PDB file of C-alpha atoms in Angstrom:
ATOM      1  CA  MET X   1       7.914   4.906 -19.931  1.00 67.00           C
ATOM      2  CA  ALA X   2       9.628   3.663 -16.079  1.00 79.00           C
ATOM      3  CA  SER X   3      13.026   3.693 -15.749  1.00 89.00           C
ATOM      4  CA  ARG X   4      15.347   0.333 -14.823  1.00 93.00           C
ATOM      5  CA  GLY X   5      15.163   0.843 -10.715  1.00 93.00           C
ATOM      6  CA  GLU X   6      11.390   2.162 -10.791  1.00 94.00           C
ATOM      7  CA  GLN X   7      10.159  -1.584 -12.178  1.00 96.00           C
ATOM      8  CA  GLN X   8      12.530  -3.189  -9.618  1.00 97.00           C
ATOM      9  CA  LEU X   9      10.858  -0.837  -6.836  1.00 98.00           C
ATOM     10  CA  HIS X  10       7.207  -1.965  -8.382  1.00 97.00           C
ATOM     11  CA  ASN X  11       8.131  -5.678  -8.613  1.00 98.00           C
ATOM     12  CA  LEU X  12       8.965  -5.631  -4.673  1.00 98.00           C
ATOM     13  CA  VAL X  13       5.480  -4.018  -4.094  1.00 98.00           C
ATOM     14  CA  LYS X  14       3.766  -6.460  -5.664  1.00 98.00           C
ATOM     15  CA  ARG X  15       5.785  -9.382  -3.798  1.00 98.00           C
ATOM     16  CA  LEU X  16       5.068  -7.124  -0.900  1.00 98.00           C
ATOM     17  CA  ILE X  17       1.570  -7.422  -1.237  1.00 98.00           C
ATOM     18  CA  PHE X  18       1.600 -10.996  -1.746  1.00 98.00           C
ATOM     19  CA  ALA X  19       3.802 -11.700   1.501  1.00 98.00           C
ATOM     20  CA  THR X  20       1.404 -10.027   3.372  1.00 97.00           C
ATOM     21  CA  ASP X  21      -1.523 -11.428   1.964  1.00 96.00           C
ATOM     22  CA  THR X  22      -0.254 -14.628   2.592  1.00 96.00           C
ATOM     23  CA  GLY X  23       0.604 -14.257   5.973  1.00 95.00           C
ATOM     24  CA  ARG X  24       4.461 -13.826   4.960  1.00 97.00           C
ATOM     25  CA  LEU X  25       4.874 -10.555   6.152  1.00 97.00           C
ATOM     26  CA  GLU X  26       4.407  -8.613   9.130  1.00 97.00           C
ATOM     27  CA  TRP X  27       3.401  -4.097   9.213  1.00 98.00           C
ATOM     28  CA  GLN X  28       3.441  -2.398  12.813  1.00 98.00           C
ATOM     29  CA  SER X  29       2.195   0.994  12.804  1.00 97.00           C
ATOM     30  CA  THR X  30       4.553   3.883  13.152  1.00 97.00           C
ATOM     31  CA  ASP X  31       4.323   7.507  14.866  1.00 95.00           C
ATOM     32  CA  ARG X  32       2.570   8.755  11.914  1.00 93.00           C
ATOM     33  CA  PRO X  33      -0.968   7.732  11.900  1.00 89.00           C
ATOM     34  CA  LEU X  34      -1.400   6.510   8.214  1.00 94.00           C
ATOM     35  CA  ALA X  35       2.366   5.108   7.679  1.00 97.00           C
ATOM     36  CA  PHE X  36       3.550   1.228   8.199  1.00 98.00           C
ATOM     37  CA  GLN X  37       6.449  -0.573   8.628  1.00 98.00           C
ATOM     38  CA  CYS X  38       7.446  -4.131   8.360  1.00 98.00           C
ATOM     39  CA  THR X  39      11.403  -5.614   8.516  1.00 97.00           C
ATOM     40  CA  VAL X  40      12.964  -7.668   5.107  1.00 97.00           C
ATOM     41  CA  GLY X  41      16.260  -8.655   6.254  1.00 95.00           C
ATOM     42  CA  ARG X  42      18.321  -5.749   7.756  1.00 96.00           C
ATOM     43  CA  ASN X  43      16.132  -3.337   6.485  1.00 97.00           C
ATOM     44  CA  SER X  44      12.939  -1.508   6.759  1.00 98.00           C
ATOM     45  CA  ILE X  45      10.035  -0.805   3.984  1.00 98.00           C
ATOM     46  CA  LEU X  46       7.484   1.606   4.806  1.00 98.00           C
ATOM     47  CA  VAL X  47       3.979   2.511   2.845  1.00 98.00           C
ATOM     48  CA  ALA X  48       2.279   5.641   3.756  1.00 98.00           C
ATOM     49  CA  THR X  49       0.445   8.525   1.894  1.00 96.00           C
ATOM     50  CA  VAL X  50       2.454  11.587   0.597  1.00 95.00           C
ATOM     51  CA  ASP X  51       0.946  14.271   2.669  1.00 93.00           C
ATOM     52  CA  ASP X  52      -0.636  11.659   5.877  1.00 89.00           C
ATOM     53  CA  ASP X  53      -4.117  11.974   4.756  1.00 92.00           C
ATOM     54  CA  GLY X  54      -5.204   8.417   3.714  1.00 88.00           C
ATOM     55  CA  GLN X  55      -5.079   9.219   0.053  1.00 92.00           C
ATOM     56  CA  ALA X  56      -3.064   9.597  -2.474  1.00 93.00           C
ATOM     57  CA  PRO X  57      -0.393   9.844  -3.720  1.00 96.00           C
ATOM     58  CA  TYR X  58       1.154   7.086  -1.736  1.00 97.00           C
ATOM     59  CA  ILE X  59       4.559   6.618  -0.902  1.00 98.00           C
ATOM     60  CA  LEU X  60       6.822   3.656  -0.795  1.00 98.00           C
ATOM     61  CA  GLU X  61      10.853   3.996   1.358  1.00 98.00           C
ATOM     62  CA  ILE X  62      13.702   1.041   2.055  1.00 98.00           C
ATOM     63  CA  LEU X  63      15.165   2.103   4.685  1.00 98.00           C
ATOM     64  CA  ASP X  64      18.322   0.807   5.839  1.00 97.00           C
ATOM     65  CA  ALA X  65      19.018  -1.290   9.419  1.00 95.00           C
ATOM     66  CA  SER X  66      19.794   2.548  10.742  1.00 96.00           C
ATOM     67  CA  GLY X  67      17.077   4.126   9.449  1.00 94.00           C
ATOM     68  CA  VAL X  68      18.650   5.932   6.430  1.00 97.00           C
ATOM     69  CA  LEU X  69      16.583   6.301   3.482  1.00 97.00           C
ATOM     70  CA  ILE X  70      18.009   4.110   0.527  1.00 97.00           C
ATOM     71  CA  GLU X  71      15.340   3.684  -2.108  1.00 97.00           C
ATOM     72  CA  SER X  72      11.767   5.692  -2.949  1.00 97.00           C
ATOM     73  CA  LEU X  73       8.669   5.036  -5.287  1.00 97.00           C
ATOM     74  CA  GLN X  74       6.036   7.551  -5.005  1.00 97.00           C
ATOM     75  CA  SER X  75       2.792   7.045  -7.112  1.00 97.00           C
ATOM     76  CA  GLY X  76       1.396  10.021  -8.988  1.00 94.00           C
ATOM     77  CA  TYR X  77       1.264  10.857 -12.700  1.00 93.00           C
ATOM     78  CA  ALA X  78       4.432  10.792 -15.117  1.00 88.00           C
ATOM     79  CA  THR X  79       4.241  13.317 -18.436  1.00 87.00           C
ATOM     80  CA  ILE X  80       5.180  12.589 -22.098  1.00 86.00           C
ATOM     81  CA  SER X  81       5.227  14.398 -24.629  1.00 85.00           C
ATOM     82  CA  THR X  82       3.056  13.491 -27.281  1.00 84.00           C
ATOM     83  CA  PRO X  83       2.294  14.987 -31.204  1.00 87.00           C
ATOM     84  CA  GLY X  84      -0.396  16.371 -29.311  1.00 86.00           C
ATOM     85  CA  GLY X  85       1.372  18.380 -26.732  1.00 88.00           C
ATOM     86  CA  ARG X  86       2.241  17.188 -23.124  1.00 89.00           C
ATOM     87  CA  GLN X  87       0.228  14.720 -21.518  1.00 89.00           C
ATOM     88  CA  GLN X  88      -0.338  13.155 -18.026  1.00 90.00           C
ATOM     89  CA  ILE X  89      -0.078   9.026 -17.865  1.00 90.00           C
ATOM     90  CA  LYS X  90      -0.963   7.112 -14.710  1.00 93.00           C
ATOM     91  CA  ARG X  91       2.704   5.647 -12.892  1.00 94.00           C
ATOM     92  CA  GLU X  92       1.720   1.805 -13.732  1.00 94.00           C
ATOM     93  CA  TRP X  93       2.127   1.202  -9.439  1.00 96.00           C
ATOM     94  CA  ASN X  94      -0.045   3.749  -9.216  1.00 97.00           C
ATOM     95  CA  ASP X  95      -2.689   0.608  -7.945  1.00 97.00           C
ATOM     96  CA  GLU X  96      -0.621  -1.716  -6.914  1.00 98.00           C
ATOM     97  CA  LEU X  97       0.640   0.746  -4.437  1.00 98.00           C
ATOM     98  CA  ALA X  98      -1.894   2.396  -2.836  1.00 97.00           C
ATOM     99  CA  GLU X  99      -2.981  -1.726  -2.760  1.00 98.00           C
ATOM    100  CA  LEU X 100      -0.724  -2.162  -1.010  1.00 98.00           C
ATOM    101  CA  HIS X 101      -1.561   0.007   1.949  1.00 98.00           C
ATOM    102  CA  GLU X 102      -4.645  -0.627   2.404  1.00 97.00           C
ATOM    103  CA  ILE X 103      -3.830  -4.272   3.215  1.00 97.00           C
ATOM    104  CA  ALA X 104      -0.538  -3.088   5.678  1.00 98.00           C
ATOM    105  CA  ARG X 105      -3.722  -0.387   7.319  1.00 97.00           C
ATOM    106  CA  ARG X 106      -5.859  -3.426   7.243  1.00 96.00           C
ATOM    107  CA  GLN X 107      -3.416  -5.616   8.739  1.00 97.00           C
ATOM    108  CA  VAL X 108      -1.936  -3.514  11.510  1.00 97.00           C
ATOM    109  CA  LEU X 109      -5.333  -2.405  12.608  1.00 95.00           C
ATOM    110  CA  ASN X 110      -6.497  -5.954  12.715  1.00 95.00           C
ATOM    111  CA  LEU X 111      -9.827  -4.886  10.489  1.00 94.00           C
ATOM    112  CA  ASP X 112     -10.951  -8.398   9.243  1.00 91.00           C
ATOM    113  CA  LYS X 113     -10.954  -9.983  12.629  1.00 94.00           C
ATOM    114  CA  LEU X 114     -12.443  -6.349  14.372  1.00 95.00           C
ATOM    115  CA  ILE X 115     -15.384  -6.418  11.746  1.00 96.00           C
ATOM    116  CA  ASN X 116     -15.748 -10.176  11.858  1.00 94.00           C
ATOM    117  CA  ASP X 117     -16.149  -9.478  15.877  1.00 95.00           C
ATOM    118  CA  LEU X 118     -18.570  -6.978  15.454  1.00 96.00           C
ATOM    119  CA  LEU X 119     -20.626  -9.086  12.496  1.00 94.00           C
ATOM    120  CA  SER X 120     -21.149 -11.860  14.793  1.00 94.00           C
ATOM    121  CA  GLN X 121     -22.264  -9.928  17.475  1.00 96.00           C
ATOM    122  CA  LEU X 122     -25.785  -8.784  15.156  1.00 95.00           C
ATOM    123  CA  PRO X 123     -28.268 -10.514  13.135  1.00 93.00           C
ATOM    124  CA  GLU X 124     -28.692 -10.927  10.160  1.00 89.00           C
ATOM    125  CA  PRO X 125     -31.322  -9.395   8.470  1.00 85.00           C
ATOM    126  CA  PRO X 126     -33.386 -11.607   7.006  1.00 83.00           C
ATOM    127  CA  SER X 127     -32.670 -12.944   3.475  1.00 80.00           C
ATOM    128  CA  ASN X 128     -35.498 -11.427   1.279  1.00 75.00           C
ATOM    129  CA  GLU X 129     -34.797  -8.730   2.396  1.00 65.00           C
ATOM    130  CA  PRO X 130     -31.659  -6.238   1.513  1.00 66.00           C
ATOM    131  CA  PRO X 131     -28.792  -5.667   3.567  1.00 64.00           C
ATOM    132  CA  PHE X 132     -29.091  -2.316   4.079  1.00 67.00           C
TER     133      PHE X 132
END
């Protein structure tokens, strides 16, 4: 079960996704190739992969105006005790944290425009053939 702090951070992730999807939040690249940062008020938010490899686990970090880490949330698994023994369960925010990383990456790299530009330069296949 998530702590109150983790629940608040999970809610923050959901709001960041919404704000990004609706164009209210702008992400920027960082000195790390797969880490992206935005500013909300006086604080910064960083979303990245823990190992900088583009794959889970993901991490969200909240930094104060001086760049000091205040709080973080990481995807992964929690170990719980059950009558049958210990069991690992997926953290409830894993999917949203991965989604946030992906939409921040797409925004920073301007992928939608880039792909649309590429598509406009290529002919469409005939409708009676599969596209591949």
